[in-house]
mmCIF file of C-alpha atoms in Angstrom:
data_model
loop_
_atom_site.group_PDB
_atom_site.id
_atom_site.type_symbol
_atom_site.label_atom_id
_atom_site.label_comp_id
_atom_site.label_asym_id
_atom_site.label_seq_id
_atom_site.Cartn_x
_atom_site.Cartn_y
_atom_site.Cartn_z
ATOM 1 C CA UNK A 1 -14.364 14.462 28.515
ATOM 2 C CA UNK A 2 -14.891 11.266 26.515
ATOM 3 C CA UNK A 3 -13.506 11.444 23.007
ATOM 4 C CA UNK A 4 -15.583 10.078 20.114
ATOM 5 C CA UNK A 5 -14.395 7.064 18.112
ATOM 6 C CA UNK A 6 -11.791 7.929 15.484
ATOM 7 C CA UNK A 7 -14.049 6.776 12.660
ATOM 8 C CA UNK A 8 -16.661 9.319 13.802
ATOM 9 C CA UNK A 9 -14.007 12.064 13.876
ATOM 10 C CA UNK A 10 -12.910 11.177 10.349
ATOM 11 C CA UNK A 11 -16.493 11.208 9.055
ATOM 12 C CA UNK A 12 -17.486 14.456 10.803
ATOM 13 C CA UNK A 13 -14.436 16.388 9.583
ATOM 14 C CA UNK A 14 -14.360 14.861 6.106
ATOM 15 C CA UNK A 15 -10.910 13.391 6.651
ATOM 16 C CA UNK A 16 -10.630 11.260 3.562
ATOM 17 C CA UNK A 17 -6.938 10.361 3.508
ATOM 18 C CA UNK A 18 -4.999 12.267 0.867
ATOM 19 C CA UNK A 19 -2.482 10.314 -1.179
ATOM 20 C CA UNK A 20 -0.561 13.534 -1.863
ATOM 21 C CA UNK A 21 0.146 13.798 1.875
ATOM 22 C CA UNK A 22 1.043 10.117 2.270
ATOM 23 C CA UNK A 23 -1.816 9.661 4.733
ATOM 24 C CA UNK A 24 -2.867 6.283 6.121
ATOM 25 C CA UNK A 25 -4.697 6.686 9.424
ATOM 26 C CA UNK A 26 -4.030 4.137 12.169
ATOM 27 C CA UNK A 27 -7.311 3.582 14.018
ATOM 28 C CA UNK A 28 -6.522 0.554 16.193
ATOM 29 C CA UNK A 29 -6.100 2.031 19.679
ATOM 30 C CA UNK A 30 -4.466 -1.170 20.962
ATOM 31 C CA UNK A 31 -1.711 -0.678 18.393
ATOM 32 C CA UNK A 32 -1.281 3.028 19.121
ATOM 33 C CA UNK A 33 -0.962 2.188 22.821
ATOM 34 C CA UNK A 34 1.632 -0.442 21.935
ATOM 35 C CA UNK A 35 3.650 2.162 20.011
ATOM 36 C CA UNK A 36 3.562 4.503 23.018
ATOM 37 C CA UNK A 37 4.778 1.679 25.273
ATOM 38 C CA UNK A 38 7.518 0.759 22.802
ATOM 39 C CA UNK A 39 8.734 4.349 22.917
ATOM 40 C CA UNK A 40 8.871 4.226 26.708
ATOM 41 C CA UNK A 41 6.423 7.119 27.026
ATOM 42 C CA UNK A 42 5.221 7.921 30.547
ATOM 43 C CA UNK A 43 3.983 10.757 32.744
ATOM 44 C CA UNK A 44 7.279 12.678 32.601
ATOM 45 C CA UNK A 45 7.687 12.392 28.821
ATOM 46 C CA UNK A 46 7.924 15.250 26.348
ATOM 47 C CA UNK A 47 6.912 13.985 22.904
ATOM 48 C CA UNK A 48 7.245 15.438 19.423
ATOM 49 C CA UNK A 49 4.794 13.908 16.936
ATOM 50 C CA UNK A 50 4.649 14.432 13.171
ATOM 51 C CA UNK A 51 1.505 13.885 11.123
ATOM 52 C CA UNK A 52 -0.980 13.044 13.901
ATOM 53 C CA UNK A 53 -3.922 12.964 11.475
ATOM 54 C CA UNK A 54 -7.174 12.475 13.417
ATOM 55 C CA UNK A 55 -5.165 11.818 16.584
ATOM 56 C CA UNK A 56 -5.094 8.070 17.192
ATOM 57 C CA UNK A 57 -1.463 7.905 18.291
ATOM 58 C CA UNK A 58 -1.788 11.331 19.921
ATOM 59 C CA UNK A 59 -4.497 9.974 22.221
ATOM 60 C CA UNK A 60 -2.292 7.037 23.215
ATOM 61 C CA UNK A 61 0.633 9.341 24.026
ATOM 62 C CA UNK A 62 -1.565 11.606 26.124
ATOM 63 C CA UNK A 63 -3.202 8.668 27.902
ATOM 64 C CA UNK A 64 0.300 7.485 28.833
ATOM 65 C CA UNK A 65 0.794 10.830 30.567
ATOM 66 C CA UNK A 66 2.993 12.660 28.058
ATOM 67 C CA UNK A 67 2.980 16.263 26.974
ATOM 68 C CA UNK A 68 2.833 16.389 23.193
ATOM 69 C CA UNK A 69 3.811 18.873 20.510
ATOM 70 C CA UNK A 70 2.269 17.720 17.234
ATOM 71 C CA UNK A 71 3.050 19.158 13.803
ATOM 72 C CA UNK A 72 0.304 18.706 11.212
ATOM 73 C CA UNK A 73 0.311 19.959 7.620
ATOM 74 C CA UNK A 74 -3.354 19.146 6.885
ATOM 75 C CA UNK A 75 -5.662 21.924 8.152
ATOM 76 C CA UNK A 76 -8.604 19.490 8.301
ATOM 77 C CA UNK A 77 -6.733 17.414 10.869
ATOM 78 C CA UNK A 78 -5.738 20.497 12.862
ATOM 79 C CA UNK A 79 -9.447 21.212 13.380
ATOM 80 C CA UNK A 80 -10.140 17.617 14.428
ATOM 81 C CA UNK A 81 -7.292 17.698 16.967
ATOM 82 C CA UNK A 82 -8.920 20.610 18.784
ATOM 83 C CA UNK A 83 -11.210 18.072 20.491
ATOM 84 C CA UNK A 84 -8.190 16.186 21.783
ATOM 85 C CA UNK A 85 -6.705 19.448 23.092
ATOM 86 C CA UNK A 86 -9.926 20.110 25.004
ATOM 87 C CA UNK A 87 -9.857 16.614 26.508
ATOM 88 C CA UNK A 88 -6.263 17.041 27.744
ATOM 89 C CA UNK A 89 -6.017 20.702 28.779
ATOM 90 C CA UNK A 90 -2.528 22.174 28.540
ATOM 91 C CA UNK A 91 -0.894 18.928 27.413
ATOM 92 C CA UNK A 92 -1.257 19.047 23.616
ATOM 93 C CA UNK A 93 0.159 21.763 21.373
ATOM 94 C CA UNK A 94 -0.780 21.502 17.704
ATOM 95 C CA UNK A 95 1.400 23.342 15.198
ATOM 96 C CA UNK A 96 0.062 23.866 11.681
ATOM 97 C CA UNK A 97 3.209 23.482 9.583
ATOM 98 C CA UNK A 98 5.227 21.228 7.304
ATOM 99 C CA UNK A 99 7.566 19.114 9.448
ATOM 100 C CA UNK A 100 10.191 19.234 6.710
ATOM 101 C CA UNK A 101 10.544 22.982 7.162
ATOM 102 C CA UNK A 102 10.312 23.521 10.919
ATOM 103 C CA UNK A 103 13.173 23.970 13.373
ATOM 104 C CA UNK A 104 12.035 21.591 16.074
ATOM 105 C CA UNK A 105 14.055 23.337 18.770
ATOM 106 C CA UNK A 106 11.871 26.448 18.440
ATOM 107 C CA UNK A 107 8.694 24.417 19.029
ATOM 108 C CA UNK A 108 9.686 22.282 21.979
ATOM 109 C CA UNK A 109 9.759 23.278 25.643
ATOM 110 C CA UNK A 110 13.127 23.585 27.325
ATOM 111 C CA UNK A 111 14.190 21.036 29.888
ATOM 112 C CA UNK A 112 13.891 17.281 29.791
ATOM 113 C CA UNK A 113 14.572 14.845 26.968
ATOM 114 C CA UNK A 114 12.234 14.779 23.980
ATOM 115 C CA UNK A 115 11.017 11.562 22.390
ATOM 116 C CA UNK A 116 10.018 11.674 18.727
ATOM 117 C CA UNK A 117 7.091 9.301 18.210
ATOM 118 C CA UNK A 118 5.238 9.233 14.906
ATOM 119 C CA UNK A 119 3.343 7.301 12.290
ATOM 120 C CA UNK A 120 5.234 9.097 9.547
ATOM 121 C CA UNK A 121 3.596 9.841 6.203
ATOM 122 C CA UNK A 122 5.094 7.265 3.832
ATOM 123 C CA UNK A 123 6.087 9.818 1.199
ATOM 124 C CA UNK A 124 8.386 11.803 3.514
ATOM 125 C CA UNK A 125 9.450 9.199 6.073
ATOM 126 C CA UNK A 126 13.049 8.731 4.919
ATOM 127 C CA UNK A 127 13.522 12.463 4.297
ATOM 128 C CA UNK A 128 12.420 13.276 7.844
ATOM 129 C CA UNK A 129 14.569 10.502 9.297
ATOM 130 C CA UNK A 130 17.618 11.791 7.418
ATOM 131 C CA UNK A 131 16.869 15.305 8.698
ATOM 132 C CA UNK A 132 16.923 14.074 12.299
ATOM 133 C CA UNK A 133 19.948 11.797 11.867
ATOM 134 C CA UNK A 134 22.073 14.536 10.287
ATOM 135 C CA UNK A 135 21.579 17.369 12.784
ATOM 136 C CA UNK A 136 24.763 19.370 13.291
ATOM 137 C CA UNK A 137 25.007 18.970 17.064
ATOM 138 C CA UNK A 138 25.316 15.601 18.777
ATOM 139 C CA UNK A 139 23.864 14.577 21.159
ATOM 140 C CA UNK A 140 20.815 16.162 19.588
ATOM 141 C CA UNK A 141 17.606 17.785 20.823
ATOM 142 C CA UNK A 142 15.902 14.379 20.973
ATOM 143 C CA UNK A 143 16.605 11.441 23.247
ATOM 144 C CA UNK A 144 15.074 8.768 21.039
ATOM 145 C CA UNK A 145 12.989 8.102 17.935
ATOM 146 C CA UNK A 146 10.114 5.634 17.625
ATOM 147 C CA UNK A 147 8.828 5.752 14.081
ATOM 148 C CA UNK A 148 6.677 3.782 11.675
ATOM 149 C CA UNK A 149 7.921 2.993 8.162
ATOM 150 C CA UNK A 150 7.127 0.748 5.258
ATOM 151 C CA UNK A 151 8.634 -2.631 6.126
ATOM 152 C CA UNK A 152 11.165 -2.448 3.283
ATOM 153 C CA UNK A 153 12.431 0.877 4.683
ATOM 154 C CA UNK A 154 12.770 -0.708 8.129
ATOM 155 C CA UNK A 155 14.756 -3.499 6.447
ATOM 156 C CA UNK A 156 17.191 -0.910 5.065
ATOM 157 C CA UNK A 157 17.482 0.955 8.366
ATOM 158 C CA UNK A 158 18.383 -2.131 10.392
ATOM 159 C CA UNK A 159 20.304 -4.094 7.749
ATOM 160 C CA UNK A 160 23.748 -5.410 8.699
ATOM 161 C CA UNK A 161 26.607 -4.985 6.269
ATOM 162 C CA UNK A 162 26.949 -7.611 3.584
ATOM 163 C CA UNK A 163 23.426 -7.697 2.177
ATOM 164 C CA UNK A 164 21.422 -5.997 -0.560
ATOM 165 C CA UNK A 165 19.319 -3.976 1.922
ATOM 166 C CA UNK A 166 22.427 -2.380 3.433
ATOM 167 C CA UNK A 167 23.034 1.132 2.106
ATOM 168 C CA UNK A 168 23.186 4.847 2.852
ATOM 169 C CA UNK A 169 20.219 4.776 5.216
ATOM 170 C CA UNK A 170 21.697 1.828 7.134
ATOM 171 C CA UNK A 171 24.992 3.653 7.714
ATOM 172 C CA UNK A 172 23.379 6.954 8.689
ATOM 173 C CA UNK A 173 20.969 5.212 11.069
ATOM 174 C CA UNK A 174 23.591 3.024 12.697
ATOM 175 C CA UNK A 175 26.290 5.692 13.013
ATOM 176 C CA UNK A 176 24.599 7.752 15.733
ATOM 177 C CA UNK A 177 21.772 5.489 16.912
ATOM 178 C CA UNK A 178 21.027 1.837 17.582
ATOM 179 C CA UNK A 179 17.875 1.075 15.551
ATOM 180 C CA UNK A 180 15.745 -1.897 16.561
ATOM 181 C CA UNK A 181 12.581 -3.259 14.998
ATOM 182 C CA UNK A 182 9.712 -3.436 17.488
ATOM 183 C CA UNK A 183 6.815 -5.010 15.577
ATOM 184 C CA UNK A 184 4.976 -5.109 12.255
ATOM 185 C CA UNK A 185 1.530 -3.645 11.604
ATOM 186 C CA UNK A 186 -0.692 -5.198 8.908
ATOM 187 C CA UNK A 187 -2.401 -3.145 6.199
ATOM 188 C CA UNK A 188 -5.815 -3.911 7.727
ATOM 189 C CA UNK A 189 -5.046 -1.655 10.715
ATOM 190 C CA UNK A 190 -5.094 1.463 8.526
ATOM 191 C CA UNK A 191 -7.668 3.578 6.739
ATOM 192 C CA UNK A 192 -7.261 3.431 3.807
ATOM 193 C CA UNK A 193 -5.429 0.117 3.708
ATOM 194 C CA UNK A 194 -1.967 0.456 2.169
ATOM 195 C CA UNK A 195 -0.647 -2.313 -0.036
ATOM 196 C CA UNK A 196 2.319 -2.947 2.230
ATOM 197 C CA UNK A 197 3.081 -3.971 5.808
ATOM 198 C CA UNK A 198 4.425 -1.310 8.168
ATOM 199 C CA UNK A 199 7.105 -1.690 10.828
ATOM 200 C CA UNK A 200 7.711 0.298 14.002
ATOM 201 C CA UNK A 201 11.391 0.992 14.661
ATOM 202 C CA UNK A 202 12.939 2.406 17.831
ATOM 203 C CA UNK A 203 16.211 4.327 17.551
ATOM 204 C CA UNK A 204 18.177 4.492 20.803
ATOM 205 C CA UNK A 205 20.415 7.561 20.682
ATOM 206 C CA UNK A 206 24.105 6.830 21.241
ATOM 207 C CA UNK A 207 25.961 9.302 23.494
ATOM 208 C CA UNK A 208 28.789 9.243 20.941
ATOM 209 C CA UNK A 209 28.713 8.070 17.313
ATOM 210 C CA UNK A 210 30.029 4.574 16.599
ATOM 211 C CA UNK A 211 33.216 6.160 15.228
ATOM 212 C CA UNK A 212 34.492 9.686 14.717
ATOM 213 C CA UNK A 213 33.823 11.418 11.385
ATOM 214 C CA UNK A 214 32.739 14.771 10.044
ATOM 215 C CA UNK A 215 29.138 14.442 8.933
ATOM 216 C CA UNK A 216 29.748 16.119 5.548
ATOM 217 C CA UNK A 217 32.698 13.821 4.810
ATOM 218 C CA UNK A 218 30.800 10.700 5.835
ATOM 219 C CA UNK A 219 27.834 11.640 3.663
ATOM 220 C CA UNK A 220 30.138 12.292 0.713
ATOM 221 C CA UNK A 221 31.809 8.918 1.099
ATOM 222 C CA UNK A 222 28.646 6.848 1.488
ATOM 223 C CA UNK A 223 26.870 8.708 -1.324
ATOM 224 C CA UNK A 224 29.729 7.949 -3.716
ATOM 225 C CA UNK A 225 30.172 4.368 -2.531
ATOM 226 C CA UNK A 226 26.508 3.377 -2.782
ATOM 227 C CA UNK A 227 25.800 5.278 -5.984
ATOM 228 C CA UNK A 228 27.920 2.611 -7.676
ATOM 229 C CA UNK A 229 27.600 -0.157 -5.141
ATOM 230 C CA UNK A 230 28.440 -2.941 -7.607
ATOM 231 C CA UNK A 231 31.848 -1.450 -8.310
ATOM 232 C CA UNK A 232 34.954 -1.858 -6.172
ATOM 233 C CA UNK A 233 35.709 1.055 -3.866
ATOM 234 C CA UNK A 234 38.717 2.107 -5.906
ATOM 235 C CA UNK A 235 36.248 2.900 -8.711
ATOM 236 C CA UNK A 236 33.119 3.978 -6.842
ATOM 237 C CA UNK A 237 34.981 6.554 -4.688
ATOM 238 C CA UNK A 238 36.653 8.355 -7.596
ATOM 239 C CA UNK A 239 34.269 11.290 -7.251
ATOM 240 C CA UNK A 240 35.313 12.282 -3.722
ATOM 241 C CA UNK A 241 38.293 14.343 -4.913
ATOM 242 C CA UNK A 242 41.218 12.288 -3.569
ATOM 243 C CA UNK A 243 43.112 9.536 -5.412
ATOM 244 C CA UNK A 244 41.266 6.426 -4.294
ATOM 245 C CA UNK A 245 44.340 4.207 -3.912
ATOM 246 C CA UNK A 246 45.910 6.784 -1.576
ATOM 247 C CA UNK A 247 42.627 7.400 0.251
ATOM 248 C CA UNK A 248 41.891 3.744 0.905
ATOM 249 C CA UNK A 249 45.479 2.915 1.842
ATOM 250 C CA UNK A 250 45.420 5.748 4.397
ATOM 251 C CA UNK A 251 42.136 4.393 5.810
ATOM 252 C CA UNK A 252 43.415 0.817 5.893
ATOM 253 C CA UNK A 253 40.664 -0.428 3.582
ATOM 254 C CA UNK A 254 41.182 -2.892 0.729
ATOM 255 C CA UNK A 255 40.425 -1.103 -2.579
ATOM 256 C CA UNK A 256 38.838 -4.236 -4.071
ATOM 257 C CA UNK A 257 36.014 -4.281 -1.499
ATOM 258 C CA UNK A 258 32.506 -3.114 -2.368
ATOM 259 C CA UNK A 259 30.382 -0.667 -0.392
ATOM 260 C CA UNK A 260 27.955 -3.207 1.049
ATOM 261 C CA UNK A 261 30.804 -5.151 2.732
ATOM 262 C CA UNK A 262 32.019 -2.223 4.879
ATOM 263 C CA UNK A 263 30.712 -1.622 8.381
ATOM 264 C CA UNK A 264 29.944 1.837 9.788
ATOM 265 C CA UNK A 265 33.324 2.222 11.476
ATOM 266 C CA UNK A 266 35.120 1.501 8.189
ATOM 267 C CA UNK A 267 33.124 4.169 6.365
ATOM 268 C CA UNK A 268 34.071 6.579 9.162
ATOM 269 C CA UNK A 269 37.742 5.664 8.696
ATOM 270 C CA UNK A 270 37.507 6.599 5.009
ATOM 271 C CA UNK A 271 35.744 9.858 5.919
ATOM 272 C CA UNK A 272 38.521 10.756 8.371
ATOM 273 C CA UNK A 273 41.175 9.998 5.754
ATOM 274 C CA UNK A 274 39.328 12.144 3.232
ATOM 275 C CA UNK A 275 39.299 15.013 5.695
ATOM 276 C CA UNK A 276 42.972 14.562 6.606
ATOM 277 C CA UNK A 277 44.293 14.204 3.049
ATOM 278 C CA UNK A 278 42.232 17.118 1.757
ATOM 279 C CA UNK A 279 43.586 19.339 4.545
ATOM 280 C CA UNK A 280 47.148 18.248 3.742
ATOM 281 C CA UNK A 281 46.643 19.421 0.162
#
């Protein structure tokens, strides 16, 4: 079965992109194929996709040989994806749901690693990424993430310590994964055209986090530190519940440093000290 051009699918199903859903449809099939290659998708791959829209990236994943579970919130797109299901019998499962609310483990088949590959809706991209990076169990249900973001979000994800782009999202991303920028995509590749450039980022899952820390403690530390990033740590960490001079001395961190100068391992050291000192009373 030959699938119609994506522009025809959009016109026939009345798929005018909805700003409320953060929709920008990627229609360039060369680019969708490049994303699939960047994710390392092949005939043995199990893929979880969020926000497939009219199915441009979905087609590329299926053409690469993958089996795909796609979660789509927009009922109009669910109807359009039925054609893709017919073209690839038994290889595409479309779930009508909000990806923010689903438990992915209940949707995905058992056995084999799962790759998350998605052109994420801009308005929920960082929320979804944080959801996947902060799962309770590690290693997680996925073996890798290949995701599209606004370029400035990709800058924050991959930023090294010491710069203005480095922050909470940098630490969370680099604690359990090794994020790497693959390539940029210009606004002209989308319908409608966004005002910004997009960037595809691949997150290689680390078998163990960069350094040991309880997730809740690490989040508490980085939230406090970056909420007042211009202040020294002895001031910005006052809200964590332990005297900051004692906390930072225990972690071996200079209290006059600022959040953006610490690497991931140093934040983990503070989180471990927080856990230890709190337990000691």
